[in-house]
PDB file of N, CA, C and O in Angstrom:
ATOM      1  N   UNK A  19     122.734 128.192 -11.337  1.00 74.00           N
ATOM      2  CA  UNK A  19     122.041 127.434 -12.373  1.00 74.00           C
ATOM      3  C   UNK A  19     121.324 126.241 -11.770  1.00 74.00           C
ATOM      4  O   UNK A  19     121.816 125.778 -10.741  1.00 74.00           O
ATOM      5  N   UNK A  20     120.209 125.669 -12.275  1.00 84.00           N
ATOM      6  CA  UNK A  20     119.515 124.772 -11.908  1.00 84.00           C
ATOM      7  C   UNK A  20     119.746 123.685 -13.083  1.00 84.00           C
ATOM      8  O   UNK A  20     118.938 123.534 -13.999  1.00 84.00           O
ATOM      9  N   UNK A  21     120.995 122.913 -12.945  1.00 86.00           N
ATOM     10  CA  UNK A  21     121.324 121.969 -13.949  1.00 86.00           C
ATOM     11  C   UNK A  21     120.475 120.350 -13.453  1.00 86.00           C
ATOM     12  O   UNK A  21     120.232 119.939 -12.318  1.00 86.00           O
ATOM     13  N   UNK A  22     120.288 119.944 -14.314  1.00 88.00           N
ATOM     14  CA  UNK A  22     119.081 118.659 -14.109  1.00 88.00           C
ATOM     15  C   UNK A  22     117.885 119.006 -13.929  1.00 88.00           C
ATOM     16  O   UNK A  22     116.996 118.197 -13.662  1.00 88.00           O
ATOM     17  N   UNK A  23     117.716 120.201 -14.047  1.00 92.00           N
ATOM     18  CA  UNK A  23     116.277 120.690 -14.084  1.00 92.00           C
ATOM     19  C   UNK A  23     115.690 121.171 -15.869  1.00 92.00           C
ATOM     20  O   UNK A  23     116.311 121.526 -16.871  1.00 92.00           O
ATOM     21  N   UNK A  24     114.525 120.997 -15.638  1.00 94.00           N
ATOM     22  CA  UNK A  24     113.754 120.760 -16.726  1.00 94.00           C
ATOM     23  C   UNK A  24     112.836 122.297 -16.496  1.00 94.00           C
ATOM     24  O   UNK A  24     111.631 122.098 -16.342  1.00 94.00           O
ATOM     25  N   UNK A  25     113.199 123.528 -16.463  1.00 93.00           N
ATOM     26  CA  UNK A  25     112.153 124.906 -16.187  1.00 93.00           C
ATOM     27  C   UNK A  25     110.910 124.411 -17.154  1.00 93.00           C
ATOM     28  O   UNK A  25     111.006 123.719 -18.167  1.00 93.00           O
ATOM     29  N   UNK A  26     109.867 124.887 -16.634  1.00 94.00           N
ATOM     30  CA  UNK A  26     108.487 124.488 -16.754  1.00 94.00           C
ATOM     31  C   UNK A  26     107.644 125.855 -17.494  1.00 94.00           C
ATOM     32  O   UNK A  26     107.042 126.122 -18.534  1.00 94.00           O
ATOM     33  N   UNK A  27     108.027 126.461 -16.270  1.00 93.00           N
ATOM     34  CA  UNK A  27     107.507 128.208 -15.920  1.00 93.00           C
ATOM     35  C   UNK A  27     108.597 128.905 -15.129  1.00 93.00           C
ATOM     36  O   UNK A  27     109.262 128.695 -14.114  1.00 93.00           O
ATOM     37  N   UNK A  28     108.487 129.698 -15.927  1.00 91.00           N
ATOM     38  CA  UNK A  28     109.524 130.787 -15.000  1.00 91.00           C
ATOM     39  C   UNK A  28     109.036 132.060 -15.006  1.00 91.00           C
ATOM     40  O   UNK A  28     109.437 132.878 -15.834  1.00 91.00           O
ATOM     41  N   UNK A  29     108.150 132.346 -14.111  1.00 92.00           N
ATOM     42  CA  UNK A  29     107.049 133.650 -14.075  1.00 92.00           C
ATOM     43  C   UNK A  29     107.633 134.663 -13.213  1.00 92.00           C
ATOM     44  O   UNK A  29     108.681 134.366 -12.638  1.00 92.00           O
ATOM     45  N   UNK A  30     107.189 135.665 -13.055  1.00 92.00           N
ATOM     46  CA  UNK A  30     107.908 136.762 -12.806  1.00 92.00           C
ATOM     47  C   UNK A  30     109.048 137.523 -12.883  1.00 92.00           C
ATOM     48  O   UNK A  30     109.164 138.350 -13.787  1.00 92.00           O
ATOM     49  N   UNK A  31     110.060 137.330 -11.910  1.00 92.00           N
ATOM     50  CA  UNK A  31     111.191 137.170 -12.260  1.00 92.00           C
ATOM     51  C   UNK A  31     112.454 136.200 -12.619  1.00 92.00           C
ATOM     52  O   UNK A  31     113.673 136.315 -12.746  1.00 92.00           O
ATOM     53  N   UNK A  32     111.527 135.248 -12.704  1.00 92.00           N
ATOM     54  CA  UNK A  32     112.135 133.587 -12.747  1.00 92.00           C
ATOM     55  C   UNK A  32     112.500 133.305 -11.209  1.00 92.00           C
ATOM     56  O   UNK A  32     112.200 133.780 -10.114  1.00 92.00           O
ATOM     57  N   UNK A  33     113.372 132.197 -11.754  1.00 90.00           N
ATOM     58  CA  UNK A  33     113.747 131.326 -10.352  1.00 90.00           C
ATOM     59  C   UNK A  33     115.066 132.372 -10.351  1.00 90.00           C
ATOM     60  O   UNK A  33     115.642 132.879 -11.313  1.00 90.00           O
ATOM     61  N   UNK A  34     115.304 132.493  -9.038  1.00 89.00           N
ATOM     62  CA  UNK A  34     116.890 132.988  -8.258  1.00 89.00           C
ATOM     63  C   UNK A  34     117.969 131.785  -7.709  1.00 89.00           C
ATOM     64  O   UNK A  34     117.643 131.015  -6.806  1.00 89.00           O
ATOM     65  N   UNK A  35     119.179 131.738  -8.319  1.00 90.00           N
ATOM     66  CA  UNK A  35     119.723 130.808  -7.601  1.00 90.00           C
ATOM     67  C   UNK A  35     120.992 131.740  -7.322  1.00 90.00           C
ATOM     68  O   UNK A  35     121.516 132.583  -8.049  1.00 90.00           O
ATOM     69  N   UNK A  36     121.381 131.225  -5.764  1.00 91.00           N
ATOM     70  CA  UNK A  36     122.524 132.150  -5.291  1.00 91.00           C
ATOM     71  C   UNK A  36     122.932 131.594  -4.080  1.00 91.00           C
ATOM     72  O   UNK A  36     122.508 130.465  -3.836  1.00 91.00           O
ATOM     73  N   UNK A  37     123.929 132.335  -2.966  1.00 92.00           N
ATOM     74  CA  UNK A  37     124.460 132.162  -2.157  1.00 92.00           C
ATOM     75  C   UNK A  37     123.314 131.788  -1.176  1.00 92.00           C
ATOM     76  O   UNK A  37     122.276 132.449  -1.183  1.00 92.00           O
ATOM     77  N   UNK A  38     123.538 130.412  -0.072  1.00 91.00           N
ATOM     78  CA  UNK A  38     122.650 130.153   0.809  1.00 91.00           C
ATOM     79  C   UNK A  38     121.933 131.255   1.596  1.00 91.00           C
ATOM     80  O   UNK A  38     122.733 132.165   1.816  1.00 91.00           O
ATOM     81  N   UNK A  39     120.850 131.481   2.045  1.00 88.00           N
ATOM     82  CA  UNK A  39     120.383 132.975   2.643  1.00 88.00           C
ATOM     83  C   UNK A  39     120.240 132.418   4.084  1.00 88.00           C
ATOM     84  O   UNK A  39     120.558 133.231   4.952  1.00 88.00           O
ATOM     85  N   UNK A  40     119.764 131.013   4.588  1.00 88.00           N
ATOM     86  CA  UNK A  40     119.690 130.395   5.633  1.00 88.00           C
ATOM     87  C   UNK A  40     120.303 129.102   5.856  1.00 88.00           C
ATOM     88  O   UNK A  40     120.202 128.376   4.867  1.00 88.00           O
ATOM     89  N   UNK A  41     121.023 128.482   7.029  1.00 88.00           N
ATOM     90  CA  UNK A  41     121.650 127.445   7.000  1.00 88.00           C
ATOM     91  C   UNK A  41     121.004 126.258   6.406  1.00 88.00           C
ATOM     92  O   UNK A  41     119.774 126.279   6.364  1.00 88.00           O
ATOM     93  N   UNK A  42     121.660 125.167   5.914  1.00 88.00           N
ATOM     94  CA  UNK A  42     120.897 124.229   5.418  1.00 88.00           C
ATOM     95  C   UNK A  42     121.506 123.285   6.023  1.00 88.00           C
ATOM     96  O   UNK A  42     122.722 123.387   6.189  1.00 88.00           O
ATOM     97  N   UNK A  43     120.639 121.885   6.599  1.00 89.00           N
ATOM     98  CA  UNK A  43     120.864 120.914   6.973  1.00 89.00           C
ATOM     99  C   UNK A  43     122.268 120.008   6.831  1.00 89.00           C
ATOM    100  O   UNK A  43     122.888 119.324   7.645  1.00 89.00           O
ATOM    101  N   UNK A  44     122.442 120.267   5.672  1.00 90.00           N
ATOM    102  CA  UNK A  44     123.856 119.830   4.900  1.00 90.00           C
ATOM    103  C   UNK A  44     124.702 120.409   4.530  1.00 90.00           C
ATOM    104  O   UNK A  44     124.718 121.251   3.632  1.00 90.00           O
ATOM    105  N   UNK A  45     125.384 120.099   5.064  1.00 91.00           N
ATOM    106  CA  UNK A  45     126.788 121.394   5.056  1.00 91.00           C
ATOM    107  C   UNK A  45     127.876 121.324   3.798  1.00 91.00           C
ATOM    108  O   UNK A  45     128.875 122.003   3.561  1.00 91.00           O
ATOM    109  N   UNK A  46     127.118 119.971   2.938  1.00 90.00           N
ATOM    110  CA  UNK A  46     127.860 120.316   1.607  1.00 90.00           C
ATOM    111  C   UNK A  46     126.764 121.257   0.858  1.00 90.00           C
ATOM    112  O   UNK A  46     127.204 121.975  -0.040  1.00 90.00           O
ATOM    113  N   UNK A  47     125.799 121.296   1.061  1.00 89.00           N
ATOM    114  CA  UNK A  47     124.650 122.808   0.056  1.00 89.00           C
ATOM    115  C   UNK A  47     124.920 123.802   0.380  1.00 89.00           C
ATOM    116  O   UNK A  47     124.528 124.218   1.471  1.00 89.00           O
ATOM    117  N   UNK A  48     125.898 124.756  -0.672  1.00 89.00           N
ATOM    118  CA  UNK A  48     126.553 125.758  -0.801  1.00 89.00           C
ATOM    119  C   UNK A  48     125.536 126.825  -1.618  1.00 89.00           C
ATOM    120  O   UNK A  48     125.811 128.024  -1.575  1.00 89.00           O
ATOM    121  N   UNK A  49     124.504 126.419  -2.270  1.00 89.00           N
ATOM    122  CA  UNK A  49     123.530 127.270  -2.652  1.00 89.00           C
ATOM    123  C   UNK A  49     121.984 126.877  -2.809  1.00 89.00           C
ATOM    124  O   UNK A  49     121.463 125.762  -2.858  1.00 89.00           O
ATOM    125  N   UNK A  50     121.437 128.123  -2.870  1.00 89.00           N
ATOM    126  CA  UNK A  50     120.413 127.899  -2.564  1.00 89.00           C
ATOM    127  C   UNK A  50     119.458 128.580  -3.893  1.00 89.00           C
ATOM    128  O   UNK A  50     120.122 129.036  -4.824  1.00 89.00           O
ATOM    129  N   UNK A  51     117.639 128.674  -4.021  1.00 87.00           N
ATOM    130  CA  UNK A  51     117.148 128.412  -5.126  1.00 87.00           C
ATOM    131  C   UNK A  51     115.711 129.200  -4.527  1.00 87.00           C
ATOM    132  O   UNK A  51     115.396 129.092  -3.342  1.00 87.00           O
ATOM    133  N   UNK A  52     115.188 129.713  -5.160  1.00 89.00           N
ATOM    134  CA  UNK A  52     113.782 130.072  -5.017  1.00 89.00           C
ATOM    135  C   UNK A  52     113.218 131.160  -6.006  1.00 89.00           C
ATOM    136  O   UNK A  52     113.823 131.759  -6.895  1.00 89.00           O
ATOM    137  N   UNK A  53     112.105 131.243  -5.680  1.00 88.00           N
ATOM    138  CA  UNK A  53     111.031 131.336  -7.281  1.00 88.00           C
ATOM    139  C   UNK A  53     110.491 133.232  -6.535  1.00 88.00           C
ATOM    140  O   UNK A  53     110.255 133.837  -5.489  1.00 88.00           O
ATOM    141  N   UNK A  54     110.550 133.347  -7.632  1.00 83.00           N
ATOM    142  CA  UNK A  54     109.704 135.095  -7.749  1.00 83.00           C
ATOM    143  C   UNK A  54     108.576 135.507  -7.054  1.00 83.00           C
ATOM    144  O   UNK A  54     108.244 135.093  -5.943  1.00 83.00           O
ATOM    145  N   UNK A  55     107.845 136.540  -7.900  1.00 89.00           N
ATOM    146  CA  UNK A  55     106.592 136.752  -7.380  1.00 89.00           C
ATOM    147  C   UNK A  55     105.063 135.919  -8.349  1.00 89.00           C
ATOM    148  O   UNK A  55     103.859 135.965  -8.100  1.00 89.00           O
ATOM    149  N   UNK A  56     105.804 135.254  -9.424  1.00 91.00           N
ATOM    150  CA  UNK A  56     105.054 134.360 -10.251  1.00 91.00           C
ATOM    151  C   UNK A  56     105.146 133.106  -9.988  1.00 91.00           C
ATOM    152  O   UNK A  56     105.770 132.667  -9.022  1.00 91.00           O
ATOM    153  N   UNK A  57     104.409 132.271 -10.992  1.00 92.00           N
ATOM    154  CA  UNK A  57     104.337 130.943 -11.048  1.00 92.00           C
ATOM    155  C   UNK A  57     105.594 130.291 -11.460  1.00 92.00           C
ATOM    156  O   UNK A  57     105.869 130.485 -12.644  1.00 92.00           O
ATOM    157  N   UNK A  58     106.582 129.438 -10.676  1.00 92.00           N
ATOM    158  CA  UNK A  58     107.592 128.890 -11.533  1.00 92.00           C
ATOM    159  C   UNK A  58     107.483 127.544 -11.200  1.00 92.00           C
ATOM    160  O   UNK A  58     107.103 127.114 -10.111  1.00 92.00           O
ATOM    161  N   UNK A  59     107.841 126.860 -12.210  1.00 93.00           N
ATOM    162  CA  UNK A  59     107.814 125.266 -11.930  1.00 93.00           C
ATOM    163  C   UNK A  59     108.584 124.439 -12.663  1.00 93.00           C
ATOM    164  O   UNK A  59     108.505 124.531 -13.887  1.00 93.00           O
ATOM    165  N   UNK A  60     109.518 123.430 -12.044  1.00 93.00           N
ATOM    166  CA  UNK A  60     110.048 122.806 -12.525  1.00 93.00           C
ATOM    167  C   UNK A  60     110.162 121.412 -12.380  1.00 93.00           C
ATOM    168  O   UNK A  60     109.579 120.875 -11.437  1.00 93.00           O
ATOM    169  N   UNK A  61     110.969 120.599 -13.344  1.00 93.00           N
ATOM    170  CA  UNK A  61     110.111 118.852 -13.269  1.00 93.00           C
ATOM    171  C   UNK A  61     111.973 118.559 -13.593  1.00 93.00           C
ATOM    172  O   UNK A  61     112.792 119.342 -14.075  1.00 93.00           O
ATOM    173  N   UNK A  62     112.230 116.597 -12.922  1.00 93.00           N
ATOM    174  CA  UNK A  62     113.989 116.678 -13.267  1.00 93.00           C
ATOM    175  C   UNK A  62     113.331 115.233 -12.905  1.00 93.00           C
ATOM    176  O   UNK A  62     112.599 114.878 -11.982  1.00 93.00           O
ATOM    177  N   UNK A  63     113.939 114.496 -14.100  1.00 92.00           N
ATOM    178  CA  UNK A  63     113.472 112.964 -14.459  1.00 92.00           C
ATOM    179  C   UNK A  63     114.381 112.395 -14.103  1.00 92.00           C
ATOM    180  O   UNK A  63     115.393 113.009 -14.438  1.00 92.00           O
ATOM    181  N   UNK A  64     114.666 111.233 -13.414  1.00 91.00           N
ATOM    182  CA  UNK A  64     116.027 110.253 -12.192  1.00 91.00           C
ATOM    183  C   UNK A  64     115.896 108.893 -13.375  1.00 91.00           C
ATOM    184  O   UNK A  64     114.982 108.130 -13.688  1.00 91.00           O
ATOM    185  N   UNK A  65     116.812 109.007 -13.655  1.00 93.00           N
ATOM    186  CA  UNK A  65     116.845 106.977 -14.223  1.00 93.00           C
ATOM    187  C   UNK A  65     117.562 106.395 -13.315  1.00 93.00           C
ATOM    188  O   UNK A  65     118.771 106.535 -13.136  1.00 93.00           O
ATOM    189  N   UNK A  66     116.933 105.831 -12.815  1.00 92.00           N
ATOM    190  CA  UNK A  66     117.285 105.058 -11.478  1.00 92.00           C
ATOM    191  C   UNK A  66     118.014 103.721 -12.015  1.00 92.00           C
ATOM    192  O   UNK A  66     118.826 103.326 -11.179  1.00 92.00           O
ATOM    193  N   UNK A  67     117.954 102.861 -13.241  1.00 94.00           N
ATOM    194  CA  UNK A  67     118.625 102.481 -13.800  1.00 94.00           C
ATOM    195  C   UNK A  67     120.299 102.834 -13.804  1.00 94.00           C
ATOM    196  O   UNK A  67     121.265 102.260 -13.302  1.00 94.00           O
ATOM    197  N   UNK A  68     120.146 104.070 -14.626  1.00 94.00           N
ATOM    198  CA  UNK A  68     121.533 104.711 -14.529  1.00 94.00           C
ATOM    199  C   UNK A  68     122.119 104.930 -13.154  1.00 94.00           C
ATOM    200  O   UNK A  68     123.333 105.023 -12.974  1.00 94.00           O
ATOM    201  N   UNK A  69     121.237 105.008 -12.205  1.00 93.00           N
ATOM    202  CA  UNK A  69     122.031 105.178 -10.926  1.00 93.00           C
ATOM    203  C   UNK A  69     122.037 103.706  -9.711  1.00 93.00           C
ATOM    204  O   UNK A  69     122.360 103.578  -8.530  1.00 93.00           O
ATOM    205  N   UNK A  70     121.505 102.809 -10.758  1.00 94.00           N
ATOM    206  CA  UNK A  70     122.703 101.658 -10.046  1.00 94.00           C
ATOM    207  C   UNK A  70     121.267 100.920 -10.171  1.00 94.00           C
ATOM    208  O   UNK A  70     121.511 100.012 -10.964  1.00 94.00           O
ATOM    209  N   UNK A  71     120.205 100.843  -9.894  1.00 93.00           N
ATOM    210  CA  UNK A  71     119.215  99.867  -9.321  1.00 93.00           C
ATOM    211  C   UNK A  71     118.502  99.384 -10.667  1.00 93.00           C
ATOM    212  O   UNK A  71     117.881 100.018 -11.521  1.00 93.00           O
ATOM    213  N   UNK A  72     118.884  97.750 -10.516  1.00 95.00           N
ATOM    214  CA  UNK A  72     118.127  97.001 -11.510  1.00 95.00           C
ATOM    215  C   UNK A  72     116.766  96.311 -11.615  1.00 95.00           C
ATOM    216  O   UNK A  72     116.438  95.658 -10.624  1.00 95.00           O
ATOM    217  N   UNK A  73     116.044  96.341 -12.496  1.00 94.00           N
ATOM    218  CA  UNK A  73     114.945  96.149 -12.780  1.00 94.00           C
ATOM    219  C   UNK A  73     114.554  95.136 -11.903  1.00 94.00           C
ATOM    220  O   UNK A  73     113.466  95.316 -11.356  1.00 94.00           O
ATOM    221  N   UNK A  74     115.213  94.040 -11.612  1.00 95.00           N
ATOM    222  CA  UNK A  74     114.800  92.771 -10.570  1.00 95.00           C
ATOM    223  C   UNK A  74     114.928  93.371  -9.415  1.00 95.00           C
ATOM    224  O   UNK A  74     114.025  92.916  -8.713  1.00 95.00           O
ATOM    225  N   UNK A  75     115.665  94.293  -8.694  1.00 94.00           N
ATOM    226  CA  UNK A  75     115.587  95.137  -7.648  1.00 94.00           C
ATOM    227  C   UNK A  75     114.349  95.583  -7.330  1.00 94.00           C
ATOM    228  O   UNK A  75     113.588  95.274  -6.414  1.00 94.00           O
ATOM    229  N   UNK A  76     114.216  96.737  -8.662  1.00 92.00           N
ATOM    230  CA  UNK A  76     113.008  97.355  -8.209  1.00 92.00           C
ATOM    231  C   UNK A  76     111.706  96.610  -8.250  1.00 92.00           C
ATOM    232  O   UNK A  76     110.821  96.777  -7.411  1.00 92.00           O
ATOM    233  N   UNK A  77     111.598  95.457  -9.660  1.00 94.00           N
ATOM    234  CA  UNK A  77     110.148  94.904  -9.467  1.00 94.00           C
ATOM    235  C   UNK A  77     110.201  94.009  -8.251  1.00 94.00           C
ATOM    236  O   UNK A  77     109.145  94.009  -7.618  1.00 94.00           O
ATOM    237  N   UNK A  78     111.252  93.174  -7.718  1.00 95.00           N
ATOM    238  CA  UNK A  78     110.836  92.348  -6.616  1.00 95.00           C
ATOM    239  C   UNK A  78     110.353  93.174  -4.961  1.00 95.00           C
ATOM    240  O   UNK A  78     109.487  92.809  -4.165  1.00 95.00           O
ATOM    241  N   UNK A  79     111.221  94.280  -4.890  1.00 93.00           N
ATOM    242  CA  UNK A  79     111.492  94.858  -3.995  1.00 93.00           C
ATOM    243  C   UNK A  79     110.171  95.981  -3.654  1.00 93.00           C
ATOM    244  O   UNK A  79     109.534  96.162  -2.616  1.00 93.00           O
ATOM    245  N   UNK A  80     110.087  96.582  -4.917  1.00 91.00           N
ATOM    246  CA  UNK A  80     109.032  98.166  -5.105  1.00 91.00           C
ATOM    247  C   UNK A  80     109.620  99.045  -3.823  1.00 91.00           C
ATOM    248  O   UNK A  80     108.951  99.078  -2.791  1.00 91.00           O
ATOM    249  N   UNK A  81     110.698  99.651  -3.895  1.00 87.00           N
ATOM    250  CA  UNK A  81     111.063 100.233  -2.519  1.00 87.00           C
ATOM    251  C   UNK A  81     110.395 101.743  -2.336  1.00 87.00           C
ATOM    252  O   UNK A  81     110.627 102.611  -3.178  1.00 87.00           O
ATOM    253  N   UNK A  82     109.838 101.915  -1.573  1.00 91.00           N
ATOM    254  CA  UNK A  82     109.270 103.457  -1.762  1.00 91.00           C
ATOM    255  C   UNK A  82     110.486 104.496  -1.878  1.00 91.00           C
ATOM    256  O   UNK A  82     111.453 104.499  -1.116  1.00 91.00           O
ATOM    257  N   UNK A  83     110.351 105.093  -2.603  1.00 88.00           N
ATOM    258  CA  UNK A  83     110.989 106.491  -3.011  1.00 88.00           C
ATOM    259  C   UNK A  83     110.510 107.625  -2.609  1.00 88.00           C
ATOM    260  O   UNK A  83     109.403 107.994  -3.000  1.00 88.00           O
ATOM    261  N   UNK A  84     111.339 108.446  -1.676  1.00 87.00           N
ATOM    262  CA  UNK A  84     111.241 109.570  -1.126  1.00 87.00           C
ATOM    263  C   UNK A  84     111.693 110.857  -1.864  1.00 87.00           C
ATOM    264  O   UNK A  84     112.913 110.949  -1.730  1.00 87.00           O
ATOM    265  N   UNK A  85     111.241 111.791  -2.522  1.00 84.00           N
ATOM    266  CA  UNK A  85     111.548 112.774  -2.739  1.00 84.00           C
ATOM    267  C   UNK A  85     111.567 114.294  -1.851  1.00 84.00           C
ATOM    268  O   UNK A  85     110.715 114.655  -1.039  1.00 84.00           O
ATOM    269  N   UNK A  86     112.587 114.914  -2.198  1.00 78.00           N
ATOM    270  CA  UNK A  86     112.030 115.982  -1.085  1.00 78.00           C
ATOM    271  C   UNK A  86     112.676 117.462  -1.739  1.00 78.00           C
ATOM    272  O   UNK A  86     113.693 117.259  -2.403  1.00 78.00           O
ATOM    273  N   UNK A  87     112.440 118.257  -1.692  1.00 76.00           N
ATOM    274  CA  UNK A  87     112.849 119.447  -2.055  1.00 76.00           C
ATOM    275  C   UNK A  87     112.791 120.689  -1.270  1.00 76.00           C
ATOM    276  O   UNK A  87     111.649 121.139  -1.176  1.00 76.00           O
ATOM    277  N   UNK A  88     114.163 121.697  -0.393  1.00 69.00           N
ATOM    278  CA  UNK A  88     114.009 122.011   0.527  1.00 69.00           C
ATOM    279  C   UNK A  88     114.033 123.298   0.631  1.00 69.00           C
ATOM    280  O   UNK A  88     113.855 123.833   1.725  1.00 69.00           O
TER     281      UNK A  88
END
């Protein structure tokens, strides 16, 4: 399952989520995720609030935010 995810499109056969197929960098990612022969897309909104960082943080600071998806 792709929990915190927001499915967009799920074209073809949708997204696959299952057992890792190749090692992953992090040896706590026990599974892994990838999309069909269609268009799939998905969007997953962070309140960075909720995860600890306060507004005087972020406006004094503006720390760049890295996203990455692998």
């Amino acid at each position: 399952r792709l929990n915190g995810w927001n499915i967009k499109k799920n074209g073809g056969d949708g997204w696959w989520v299952g057992p890792l197929r190749t090692e992953h960098p992090d040896k706590n990612v026990k599974k892994d995720y990838a999309t069909s022969f269609g268009m799939c897309l998905k969007s997953q909104l962070i309140d960075l609030k909720k995860e600890g960082y306060t507004s005087l943080f972020m406006d004094t600071f503006q720390p760049d935010i890295k996203i990455s998806d692998w």
